[in-house]
XYZ file of C-alpha atoms in Angstrom:
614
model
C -3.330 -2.899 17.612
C -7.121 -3.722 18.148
C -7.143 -1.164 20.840
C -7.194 1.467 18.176
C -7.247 0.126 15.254
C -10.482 -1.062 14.202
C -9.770 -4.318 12.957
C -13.197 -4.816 12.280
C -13.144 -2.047 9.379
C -9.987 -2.935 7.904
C -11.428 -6.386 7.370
C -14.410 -4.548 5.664
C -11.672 -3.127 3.262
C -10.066 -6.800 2.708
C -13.675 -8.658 1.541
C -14.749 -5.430 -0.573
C -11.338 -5.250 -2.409
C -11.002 -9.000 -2.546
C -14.560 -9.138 -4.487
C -13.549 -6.480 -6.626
C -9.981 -7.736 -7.526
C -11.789 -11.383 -8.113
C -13.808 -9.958 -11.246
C -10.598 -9.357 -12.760
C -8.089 -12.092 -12.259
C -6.646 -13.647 -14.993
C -6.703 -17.454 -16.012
C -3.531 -17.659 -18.121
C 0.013 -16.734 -18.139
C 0.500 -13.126 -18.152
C 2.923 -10.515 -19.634
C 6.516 -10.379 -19.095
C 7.955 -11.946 -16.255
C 4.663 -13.677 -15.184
C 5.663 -17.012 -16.959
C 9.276 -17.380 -15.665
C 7.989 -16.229 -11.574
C 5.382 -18.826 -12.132
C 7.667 -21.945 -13.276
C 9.995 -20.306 -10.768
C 7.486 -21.294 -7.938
C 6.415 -24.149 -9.397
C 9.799 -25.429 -9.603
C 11.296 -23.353 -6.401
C 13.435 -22.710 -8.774
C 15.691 -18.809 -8.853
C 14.085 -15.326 -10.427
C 15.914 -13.134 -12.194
C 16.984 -10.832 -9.840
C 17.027 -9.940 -7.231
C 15.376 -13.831 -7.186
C 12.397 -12.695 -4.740
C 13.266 -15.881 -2.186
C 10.005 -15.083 -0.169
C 7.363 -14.430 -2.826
C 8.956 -17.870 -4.419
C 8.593 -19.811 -1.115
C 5.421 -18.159 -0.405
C 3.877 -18.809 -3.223
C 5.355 -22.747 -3.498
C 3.643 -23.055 0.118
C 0.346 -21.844 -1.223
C 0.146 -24.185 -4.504
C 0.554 -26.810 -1.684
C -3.606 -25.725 -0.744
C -5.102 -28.528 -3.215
C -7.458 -26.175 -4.861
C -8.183 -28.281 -8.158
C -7.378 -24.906 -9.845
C -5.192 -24.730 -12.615
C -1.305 -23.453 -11.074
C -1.230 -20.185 -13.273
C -5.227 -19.313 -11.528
C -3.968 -20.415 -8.270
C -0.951 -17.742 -8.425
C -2.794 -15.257 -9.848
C -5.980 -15.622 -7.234
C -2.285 -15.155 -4.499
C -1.941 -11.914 -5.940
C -5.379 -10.624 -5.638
C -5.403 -11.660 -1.975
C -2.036 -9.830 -1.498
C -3.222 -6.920 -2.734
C -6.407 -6.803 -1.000
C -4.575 -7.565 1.975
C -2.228 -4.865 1.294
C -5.263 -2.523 1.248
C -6.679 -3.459 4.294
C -3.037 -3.077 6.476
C -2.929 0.509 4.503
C -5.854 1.294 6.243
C -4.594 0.641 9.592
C -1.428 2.553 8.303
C -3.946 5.143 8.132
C -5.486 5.244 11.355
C -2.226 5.214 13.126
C -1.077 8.152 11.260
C -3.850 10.016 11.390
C -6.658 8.304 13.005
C -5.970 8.620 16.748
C -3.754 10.738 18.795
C -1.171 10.052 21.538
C -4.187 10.709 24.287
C -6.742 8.581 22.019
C -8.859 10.948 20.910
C -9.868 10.199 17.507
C -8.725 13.306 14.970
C -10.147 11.681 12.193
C -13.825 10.206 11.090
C -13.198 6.343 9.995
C -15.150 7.335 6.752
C -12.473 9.546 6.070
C -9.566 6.562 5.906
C -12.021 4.043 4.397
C -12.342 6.944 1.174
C -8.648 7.233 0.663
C -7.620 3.757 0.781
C -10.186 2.834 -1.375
C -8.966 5.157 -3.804
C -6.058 3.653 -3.817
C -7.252 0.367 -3.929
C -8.964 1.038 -7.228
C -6.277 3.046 -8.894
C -5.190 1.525 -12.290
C -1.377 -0.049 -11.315
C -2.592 -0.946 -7.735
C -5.525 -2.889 -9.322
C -3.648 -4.658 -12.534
C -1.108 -6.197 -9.532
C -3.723 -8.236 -8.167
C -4.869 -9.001 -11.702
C -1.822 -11.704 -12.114
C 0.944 -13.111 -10.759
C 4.201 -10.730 -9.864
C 6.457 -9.630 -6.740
C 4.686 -6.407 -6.528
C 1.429 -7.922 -4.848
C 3.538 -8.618 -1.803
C 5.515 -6.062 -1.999
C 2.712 -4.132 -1.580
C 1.290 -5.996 1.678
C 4.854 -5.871 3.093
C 5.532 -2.143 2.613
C 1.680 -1.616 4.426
C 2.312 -4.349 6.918
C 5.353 -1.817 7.990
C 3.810 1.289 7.704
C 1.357 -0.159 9.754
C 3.397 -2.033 12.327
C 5.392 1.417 12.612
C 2.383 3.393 13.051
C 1.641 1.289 15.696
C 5.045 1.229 17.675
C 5.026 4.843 17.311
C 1.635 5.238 19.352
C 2.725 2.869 21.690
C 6.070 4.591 22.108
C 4.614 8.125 22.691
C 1.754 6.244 25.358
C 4.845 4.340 26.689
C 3.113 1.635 27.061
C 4.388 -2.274 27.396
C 3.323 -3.242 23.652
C 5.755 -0.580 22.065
C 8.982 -3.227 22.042
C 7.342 -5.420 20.746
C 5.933 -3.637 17.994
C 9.295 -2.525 17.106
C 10.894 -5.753 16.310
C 7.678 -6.521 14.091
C 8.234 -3.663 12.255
C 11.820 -4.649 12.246
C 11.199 -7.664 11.071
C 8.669 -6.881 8.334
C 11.348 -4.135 6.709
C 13.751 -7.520 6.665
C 10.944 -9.942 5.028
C 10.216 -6.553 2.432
C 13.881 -6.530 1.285
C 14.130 -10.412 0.838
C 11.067 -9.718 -1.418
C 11.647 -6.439 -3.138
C 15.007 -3.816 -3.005
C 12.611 -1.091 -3.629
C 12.057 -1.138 -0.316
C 14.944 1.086 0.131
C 12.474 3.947 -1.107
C 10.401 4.359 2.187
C 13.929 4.055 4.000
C 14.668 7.983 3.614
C 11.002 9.142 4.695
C 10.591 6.403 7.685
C 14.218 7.384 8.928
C 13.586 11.022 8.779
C 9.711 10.479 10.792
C 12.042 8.548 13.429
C 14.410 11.302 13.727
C 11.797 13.786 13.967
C 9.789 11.524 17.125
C 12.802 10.287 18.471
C 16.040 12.558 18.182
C 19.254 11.024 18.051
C 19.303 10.032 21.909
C 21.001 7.173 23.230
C 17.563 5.930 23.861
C 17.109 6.025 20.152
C 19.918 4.350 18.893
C 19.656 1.571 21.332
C 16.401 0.979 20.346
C 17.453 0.523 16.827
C 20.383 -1.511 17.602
C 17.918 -4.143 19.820
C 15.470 -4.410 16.443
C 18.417 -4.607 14.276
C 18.672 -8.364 14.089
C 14.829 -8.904 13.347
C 15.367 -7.043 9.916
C 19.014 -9.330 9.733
C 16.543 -12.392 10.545
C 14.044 -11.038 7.849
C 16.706 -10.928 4.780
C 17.748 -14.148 6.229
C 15.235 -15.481 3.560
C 18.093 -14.910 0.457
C 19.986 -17.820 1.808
C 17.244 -19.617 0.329
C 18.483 -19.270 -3.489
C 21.967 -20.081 -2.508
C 20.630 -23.418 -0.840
C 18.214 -23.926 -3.828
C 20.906 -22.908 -5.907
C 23.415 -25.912 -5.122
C 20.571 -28.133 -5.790
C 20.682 -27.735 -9.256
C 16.996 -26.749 -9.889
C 15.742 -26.072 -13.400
C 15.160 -22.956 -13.526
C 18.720 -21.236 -11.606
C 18.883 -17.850 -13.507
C 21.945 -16.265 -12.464
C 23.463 -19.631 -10.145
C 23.777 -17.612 -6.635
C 25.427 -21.351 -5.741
C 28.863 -19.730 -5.554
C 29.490 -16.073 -3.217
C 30.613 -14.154 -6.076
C 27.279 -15.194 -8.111
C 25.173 -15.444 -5.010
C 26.171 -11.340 -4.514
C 25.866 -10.042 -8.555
C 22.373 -11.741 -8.537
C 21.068 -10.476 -5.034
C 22.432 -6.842 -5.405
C 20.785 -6.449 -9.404
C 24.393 -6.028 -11.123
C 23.015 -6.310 -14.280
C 20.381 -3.596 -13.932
C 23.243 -0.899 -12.811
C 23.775 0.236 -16.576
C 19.743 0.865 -16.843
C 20.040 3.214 -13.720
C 20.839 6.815 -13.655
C 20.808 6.584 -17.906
C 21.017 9.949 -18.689
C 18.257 13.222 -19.150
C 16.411 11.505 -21.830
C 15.417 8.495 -19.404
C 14.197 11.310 -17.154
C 12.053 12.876 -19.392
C 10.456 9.709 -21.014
C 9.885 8.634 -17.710
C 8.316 12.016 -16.025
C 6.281 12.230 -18.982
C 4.905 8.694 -18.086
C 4.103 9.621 -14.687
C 2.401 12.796 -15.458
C 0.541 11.890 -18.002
C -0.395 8.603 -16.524
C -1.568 10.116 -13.369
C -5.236 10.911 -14.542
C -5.731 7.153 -15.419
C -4.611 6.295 -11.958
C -6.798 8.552 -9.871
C -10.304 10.320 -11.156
C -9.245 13.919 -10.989
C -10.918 15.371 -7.833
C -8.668 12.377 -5.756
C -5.767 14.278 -7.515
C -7.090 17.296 -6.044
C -7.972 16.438 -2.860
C -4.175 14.860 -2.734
C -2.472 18.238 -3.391
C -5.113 20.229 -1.681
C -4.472 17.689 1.316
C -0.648 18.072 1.154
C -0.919 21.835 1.604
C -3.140 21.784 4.393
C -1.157 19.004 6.064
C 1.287 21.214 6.611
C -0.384 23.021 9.238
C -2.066 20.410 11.347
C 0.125 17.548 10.438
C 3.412 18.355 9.545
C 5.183 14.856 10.092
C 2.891 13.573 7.866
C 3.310 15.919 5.590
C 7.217 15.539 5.923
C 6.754 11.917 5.541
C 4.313 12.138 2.001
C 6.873 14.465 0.802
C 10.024 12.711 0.865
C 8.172 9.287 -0.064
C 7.054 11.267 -3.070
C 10.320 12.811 -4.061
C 12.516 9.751 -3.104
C 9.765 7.802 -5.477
C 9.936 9.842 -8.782
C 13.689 10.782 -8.325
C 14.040 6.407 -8.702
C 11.832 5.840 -10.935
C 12.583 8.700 -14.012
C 16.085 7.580 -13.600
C 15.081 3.324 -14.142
C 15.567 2.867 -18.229
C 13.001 0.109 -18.127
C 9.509 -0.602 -20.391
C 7.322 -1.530 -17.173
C 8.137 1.747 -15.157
C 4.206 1.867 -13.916
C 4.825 -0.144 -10.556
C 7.570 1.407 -9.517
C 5.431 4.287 -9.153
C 3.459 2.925 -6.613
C 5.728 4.253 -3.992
C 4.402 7.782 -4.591
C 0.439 6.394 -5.139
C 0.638 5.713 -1.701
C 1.799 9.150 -0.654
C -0.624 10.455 -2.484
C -3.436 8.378 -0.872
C -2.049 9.301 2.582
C -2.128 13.319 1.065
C -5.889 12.378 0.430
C -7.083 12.299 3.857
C -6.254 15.437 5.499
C -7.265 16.810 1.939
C -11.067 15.121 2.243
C -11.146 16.569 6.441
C -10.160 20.183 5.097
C -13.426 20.319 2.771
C -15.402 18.392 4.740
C -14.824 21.051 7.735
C -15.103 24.372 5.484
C -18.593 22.647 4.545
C -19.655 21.589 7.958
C -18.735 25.531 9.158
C -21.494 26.830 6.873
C -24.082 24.193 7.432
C -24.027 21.590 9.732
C -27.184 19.531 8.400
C -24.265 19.350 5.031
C -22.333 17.218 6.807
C -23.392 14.216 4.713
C -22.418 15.827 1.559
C -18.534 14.947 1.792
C -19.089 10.965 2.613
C -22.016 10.796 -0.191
C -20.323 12.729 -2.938
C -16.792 10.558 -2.017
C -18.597 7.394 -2.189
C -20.105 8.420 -5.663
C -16.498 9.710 -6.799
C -15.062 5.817 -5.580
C -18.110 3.900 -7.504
C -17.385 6.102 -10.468
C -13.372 5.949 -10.485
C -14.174 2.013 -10.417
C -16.348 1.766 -12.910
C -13.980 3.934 -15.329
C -10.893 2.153 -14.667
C -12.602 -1.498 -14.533
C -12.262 -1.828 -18.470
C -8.292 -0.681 -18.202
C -7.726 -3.647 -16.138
C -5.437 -5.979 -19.094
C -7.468 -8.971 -17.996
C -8.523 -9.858 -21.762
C -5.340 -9.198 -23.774
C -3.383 -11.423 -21.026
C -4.875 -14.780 -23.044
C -3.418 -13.888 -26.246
C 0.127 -14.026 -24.899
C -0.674 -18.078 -23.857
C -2.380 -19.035 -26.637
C 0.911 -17.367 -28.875
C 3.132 -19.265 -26.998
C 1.082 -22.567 -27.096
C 0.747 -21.795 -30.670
C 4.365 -21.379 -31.122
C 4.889 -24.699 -29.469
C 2.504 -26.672 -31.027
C 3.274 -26.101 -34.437
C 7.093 -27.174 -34.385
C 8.300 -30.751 -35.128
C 9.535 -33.109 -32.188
C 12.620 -32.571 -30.794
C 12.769 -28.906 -32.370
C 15.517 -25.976 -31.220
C 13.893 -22.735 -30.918
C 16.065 -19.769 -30.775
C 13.903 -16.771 -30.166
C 14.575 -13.113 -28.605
C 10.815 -12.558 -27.312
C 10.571 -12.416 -23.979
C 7.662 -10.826 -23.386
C 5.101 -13.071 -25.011
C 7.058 -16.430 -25.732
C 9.951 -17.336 -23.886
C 8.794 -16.210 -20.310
C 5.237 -18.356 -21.097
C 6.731 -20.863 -22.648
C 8.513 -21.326 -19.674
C 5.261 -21.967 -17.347
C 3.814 -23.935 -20.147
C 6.807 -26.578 -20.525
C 7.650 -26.476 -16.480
C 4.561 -26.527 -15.058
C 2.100 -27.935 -17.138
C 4.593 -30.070 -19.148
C 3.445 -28.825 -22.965
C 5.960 -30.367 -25.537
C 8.966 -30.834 -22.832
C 10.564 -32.274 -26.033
C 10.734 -28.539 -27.773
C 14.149 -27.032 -26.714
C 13.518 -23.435 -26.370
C 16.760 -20.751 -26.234
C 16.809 -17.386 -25.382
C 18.952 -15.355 -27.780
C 19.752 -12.298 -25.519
C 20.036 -14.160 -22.419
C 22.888 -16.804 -24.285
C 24.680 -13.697 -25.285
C 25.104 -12.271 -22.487
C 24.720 -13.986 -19.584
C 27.078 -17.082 -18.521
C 25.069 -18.593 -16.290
C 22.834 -19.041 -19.061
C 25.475 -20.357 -21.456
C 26.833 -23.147 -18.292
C 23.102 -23.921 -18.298
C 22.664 -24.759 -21.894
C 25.179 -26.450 -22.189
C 24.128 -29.057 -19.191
C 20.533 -28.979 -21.189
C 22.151 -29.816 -24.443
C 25.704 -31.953 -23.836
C 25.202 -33.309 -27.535
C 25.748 -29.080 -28.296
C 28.965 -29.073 -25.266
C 30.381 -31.795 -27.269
C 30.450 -30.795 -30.424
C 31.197 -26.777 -29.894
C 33.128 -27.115 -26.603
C 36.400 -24.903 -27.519
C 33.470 -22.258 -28.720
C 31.759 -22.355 -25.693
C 34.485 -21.891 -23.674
C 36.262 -19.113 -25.688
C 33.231 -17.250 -25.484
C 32.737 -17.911 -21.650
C 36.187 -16.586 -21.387
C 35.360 -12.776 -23.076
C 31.974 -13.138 -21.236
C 32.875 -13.299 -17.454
C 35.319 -10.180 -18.521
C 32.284 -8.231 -19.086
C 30.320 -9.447 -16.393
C 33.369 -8.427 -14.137
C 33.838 -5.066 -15.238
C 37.194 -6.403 -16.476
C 38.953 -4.798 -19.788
C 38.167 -6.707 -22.678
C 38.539 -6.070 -26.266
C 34.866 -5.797 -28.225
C 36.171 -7.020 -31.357
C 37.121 -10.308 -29.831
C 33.833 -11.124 -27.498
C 31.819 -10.202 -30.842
C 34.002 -12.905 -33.087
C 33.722 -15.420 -30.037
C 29.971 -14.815 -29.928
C 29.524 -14.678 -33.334
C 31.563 -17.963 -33.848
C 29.178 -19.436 -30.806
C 26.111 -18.410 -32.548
C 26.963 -19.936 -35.691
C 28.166 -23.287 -34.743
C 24.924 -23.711 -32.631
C 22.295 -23.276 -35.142
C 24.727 -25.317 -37.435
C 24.914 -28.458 -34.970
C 21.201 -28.046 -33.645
C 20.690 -28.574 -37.737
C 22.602 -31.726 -37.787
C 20.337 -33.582 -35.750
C 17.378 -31.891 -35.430
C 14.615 -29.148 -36.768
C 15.660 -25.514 -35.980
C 12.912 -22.656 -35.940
C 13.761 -18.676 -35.436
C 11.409 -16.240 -33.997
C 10.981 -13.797 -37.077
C 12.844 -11.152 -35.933
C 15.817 -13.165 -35.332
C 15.339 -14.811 -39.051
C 15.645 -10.747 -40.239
C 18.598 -10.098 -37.901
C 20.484 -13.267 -38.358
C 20.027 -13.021 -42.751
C 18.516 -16.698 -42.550
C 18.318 -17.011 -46.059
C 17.469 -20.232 -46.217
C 14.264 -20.287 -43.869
C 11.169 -20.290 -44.328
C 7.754 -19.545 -42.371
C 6.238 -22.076 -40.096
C 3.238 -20.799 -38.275
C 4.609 -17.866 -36.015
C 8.540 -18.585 -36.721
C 10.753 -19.292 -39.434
C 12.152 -22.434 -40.017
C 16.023 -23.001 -41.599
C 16.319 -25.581 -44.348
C 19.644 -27.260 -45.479
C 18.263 -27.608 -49.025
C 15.062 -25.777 -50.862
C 11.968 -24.051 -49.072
C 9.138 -26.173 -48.494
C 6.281 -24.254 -47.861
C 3.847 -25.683 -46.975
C 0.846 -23.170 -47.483
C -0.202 -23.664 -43.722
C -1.027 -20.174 -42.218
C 0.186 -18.940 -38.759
C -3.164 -18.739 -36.390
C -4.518 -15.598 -35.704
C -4.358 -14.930 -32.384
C -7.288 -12.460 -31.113
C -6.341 -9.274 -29.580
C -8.287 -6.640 -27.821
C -8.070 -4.125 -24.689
C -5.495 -1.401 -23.823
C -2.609 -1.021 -25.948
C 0.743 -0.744 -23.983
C 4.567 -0.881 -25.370
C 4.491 -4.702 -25.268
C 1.021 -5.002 -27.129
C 2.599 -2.864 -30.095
C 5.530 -4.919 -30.133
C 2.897 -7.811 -30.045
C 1.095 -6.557 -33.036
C 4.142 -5.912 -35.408
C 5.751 -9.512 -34.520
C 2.336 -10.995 -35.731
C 1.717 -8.856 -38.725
C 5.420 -9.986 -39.571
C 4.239 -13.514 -39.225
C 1.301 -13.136 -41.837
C 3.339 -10.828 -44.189
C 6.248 -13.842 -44.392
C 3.806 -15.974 -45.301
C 2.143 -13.382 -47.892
C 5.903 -13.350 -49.734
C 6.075 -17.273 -49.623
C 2.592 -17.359 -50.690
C 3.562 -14.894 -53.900
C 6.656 -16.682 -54.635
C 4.313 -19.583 -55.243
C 1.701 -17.606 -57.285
C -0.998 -17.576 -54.902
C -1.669 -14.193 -55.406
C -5.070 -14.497 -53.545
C -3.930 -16.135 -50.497
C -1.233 -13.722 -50.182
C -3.916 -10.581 -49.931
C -5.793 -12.234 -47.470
C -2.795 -12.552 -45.752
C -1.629 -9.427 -46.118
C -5.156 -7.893 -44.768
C -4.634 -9.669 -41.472
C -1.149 -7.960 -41.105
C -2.548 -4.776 -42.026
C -5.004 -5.597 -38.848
C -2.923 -5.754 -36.572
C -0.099 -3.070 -37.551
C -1.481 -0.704 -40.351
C 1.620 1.131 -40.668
C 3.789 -1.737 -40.457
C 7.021 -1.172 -43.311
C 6.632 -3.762 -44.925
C 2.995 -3.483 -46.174
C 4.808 -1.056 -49.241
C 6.202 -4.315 -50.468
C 1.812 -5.508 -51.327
C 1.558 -2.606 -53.887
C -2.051 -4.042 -54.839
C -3.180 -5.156 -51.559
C -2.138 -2.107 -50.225
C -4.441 -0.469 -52.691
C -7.027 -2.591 -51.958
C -6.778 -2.168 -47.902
C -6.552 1.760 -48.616
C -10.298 1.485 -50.741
């Protein structure tokens, strides 16, 4: 690999992306998953799935470096060297594919590679990954460690030289460690198979040759026996208990994401419609063209390649339009990267037509691309979510805070509560006494039912024949058995209500706000950001929810965000009427307005309405 791949500028790549990702790293709990991956580590614990066993073991070996930095900075600094390291191993992807050819003769100037990954490196979804902690940071340095690593076998191959075996098992290998992180991996499968064929042929040659790497890749996914062995263990956090074969497999292969593939055409459009649209604010606009100008030419003196960014682009949209999920944007990253590798022969084509009519130009292309990467970085620097990140942890703190001891929480916000709450109670052990339940999850997931019922035996006790009679219906559905929807709804329903009912017996039970609509909780009343239920009379005690400071790019979870707060201060606005502070209630009523002007139920503040609309 040093032979020809210029180690020395790929570590140039590393340090400059490194420094760049380290202005934006975040120092709290993220979005989304971030909160349950990082209590998952903490604990080496089990993801959701497909449970990620090497990011998780990866990431519990690095929290072992005794930094003195807080866990959730120490994960999230991880990512930013994962991603910096995944643009450094692009760029020796590069120079194998294009850099240097089977006699060593360079086809390609190293300014050339250093322009395109860079571009890449400083496109909005590759940057926000090293901004916090998630599985695509590795995935990322995985999927480039193989390009790279089968870049390099290649060469070796076609110079039949000693070092090709044992580039192949790497490579081998690497695709192995990929899958135990990611599935996605699949989705360089079709265009990596098809480059083989197209070197290789189908001689017997070839196939041996696969069949001697085979176990590397076996030895690589070797890391999933890892949740199974954690699993048995009995660790906290044990989402879908791969402990038993038939839950180790559901968990491992994403069962419970099948019904959000292949949804129907109005996934596909919403989705397309992301991507297009979203493609400006991933690449400034001449990258875009260089990419498709690059693509065309490609064709003529670089056809594999070409082959190779086409079906990596195709196999990447066809995926991702058909996903039904909120955070599509990474699993377009598979088709960023075909794009960057479109880039280079794209920058060589101008940079030639311009060197034909003036040789002294042959600065122009290197100074105007380094202008065009300083510019795309400063213009995507501010879309980086660093800021709005801290608003999410100090809502969930917030939330937990301002409960009594020994409270149930039953809430349905993942997003920005449950998932940090998570890292908060796990890792840095914030009110531990504060049992917090998630409301989809207990609905429909058993493992999660078998699991709060070991976390609460006072709630087994009491509601036992409900907890199994739901169980029963439950596994049905998880099965794919037949099952009658009338009776899993009564079980359910019959669950639902004799658990807020005990947890009210012996202790003080809050709702998120949503739920409190959903559920008809009559009886409740608001408690800083959730509603509490009271056997007897509302209490309210005048105490306002805090206002939680928001700012940066809005996204679907932000606006879902906004609404749940403004519903925070507009309960409080209708307790503070019903008490006759008519004041208080428009001041409350302004802040919800903030936050979601055209939330519904503003109407219901006839006069503050007014006022807001002066």
């Amino acid at each position: 690999m040093t032979r020809y791949g210029q180690p020395g500028w790929a570590l140039l790549v590393g340090v400059l992306t490194l420094v760049m990702y380290a202005t934006t790293i975040v120092s709290t709990v993220g979005w989304t998953d971030t909160g349950e991956l990082m209590a998952v580590a903490y604990t080496l614990g089990t993801a959701h799935p497909t449970g990620y066993p090497f990011m998780t073991v990866l990431a519990r070996t690095w929290l072992l470096v005794p930094t003195g930095l807080r866990v959730a900075v120490q994960l999230n600094l991880l990512s930013a060297f994962l991603v910096a390291a995944s643009a450094s191993l692009f760029f020796l992807a590069l120079r194998r594919w294009y850099g240097v050819s089977r006699k060593g003769v360079e086809q390609v100037p190293v300014w050339a590679s250093l322009a395109s990954v860079l571009a890449l490196a400083s496109s909005t979804t590759f940057w926000v990954q090293s901004s916090s902690y998630e599985v695509y940071a590795l995935h990322l340095a995985l999927m480039s460690a193989v390009l790279a690593s089968y870049g390099t076998a290649v060469l070796e191959q076609e110079r039949a030289t000693a070092g090709a075996s044992r580039w192949w098992f790497v490579c081998s290998y690497l695709v192995g460690l990929s899958f135990a992180n990611h599935m996605t991996t699949v989705l360089f499968g079709p265009a990596l198979a098809w480059d083989y064929y197209r070197r290789f042929g189908t001689s017997r040659s070839a196939w041996h040759r696969l069949l001697r790497i085979s176990p590397m890749a076996l030895l690589g996914l070797s890391m999933y026996a890892v949740l199974a062995v954690r699993a048995s263990s009995g660790p906290p956090l044990n989402w879908g208990d791969p402990s038993t074969w038939e839950g180790f497999w559901r968990h491992v292969s994403g069962a419970q994401y099948r019904e959000w593939m292949f949804s129907g055409a109005g996934v596909m459009s919403r989705q397309w419609a992301y991507f297009v649209e979203n493609l400006p604010a991933e690449y400034f606009w001449p990258w875009l063209m260089l990419a498709g100008w690059g693509w065309l030419v490609s064709w003529r003196r670089w056809k594999r390649a070409a082959e190779f960014v086409s079906l990596l682009s195709v196999t990447g949209v066809a995926y991702s339009i058909n996903y039904d999920i909120h955070e599509i944007g990474p699993y377009f990253l598979v088709v960023y990267v075909a794009m960057s590798f479109a880039i280079v022969p794209g920058i060589i084509d101008v940079h030639e037509r311009i060197i034909r009519r003036s040789h002294r130009a042959q600065i122009v292309v290197p100074v105007v691309g380094a202008i065009l990467l300083i510019w795309q970085v400063v213009e995507h620097y501010p879309r980086i979510p660093a800021a709005n990140t801290s608003a999410v942890e100090r809502f969930a703190k917030s939330v937990l805070q301002s409960v009594d001891r020994n409270a149930f929480v039953l809430t349905g916000r993942w997003d920005y509560l449950y998932s940090p709450a998570l890292y908060l109670q796990h890792v840095e052990g914030l009110r531990t006494d504060v049992l917090v339940v998630d409301h989809s999850l207990l609905r429909d997931r058993t493992w999660y039912v078998e699991g709060l019922r070991r976390r609460a035996p006072w709630l087994d006790h009491a509601l036992r024949e409900e907890f199994e009679g739901f169980l029963r219906e439950l596994r049905k559905f998880e099965r794919g058995e037949p099952l009658v929807p009338a009776v899993i709804q009564m079980r359910w329903e019959a669950l639902q209500t004799g658990i807020v009912r005990e947890a009210m017996r012996s202790r003080p039970v809050y709702l998120d706000m949503s739920l409190a609509a959903e559920l008809r909780a009559g009886s409740a009343e608001p408690i800083g950001h959730l509603m509490r239920l009271r056997k007897g009379e509302k209490r309210y005690d005048g105490v306002a929810p805090e206002k939680i400071p928001i700012d940066g790019n809005d996204s679907a979870y932000l606006s879902d965000f906004r609404d749940y707060l403004a519903t925070s201060f507009l309960q409080h606005a209708f307790a503070a009427t019903e008490r006759g502070e008519v004041r208080k209630a428009d001041s409350l009523v302004a802040i919800a307005a903030e936050y979601s002007p055209r939330h519904p139920w503003l109407s219901r503040f006839p006069l503050s309405s007014k006022k807001l609309g002066q």
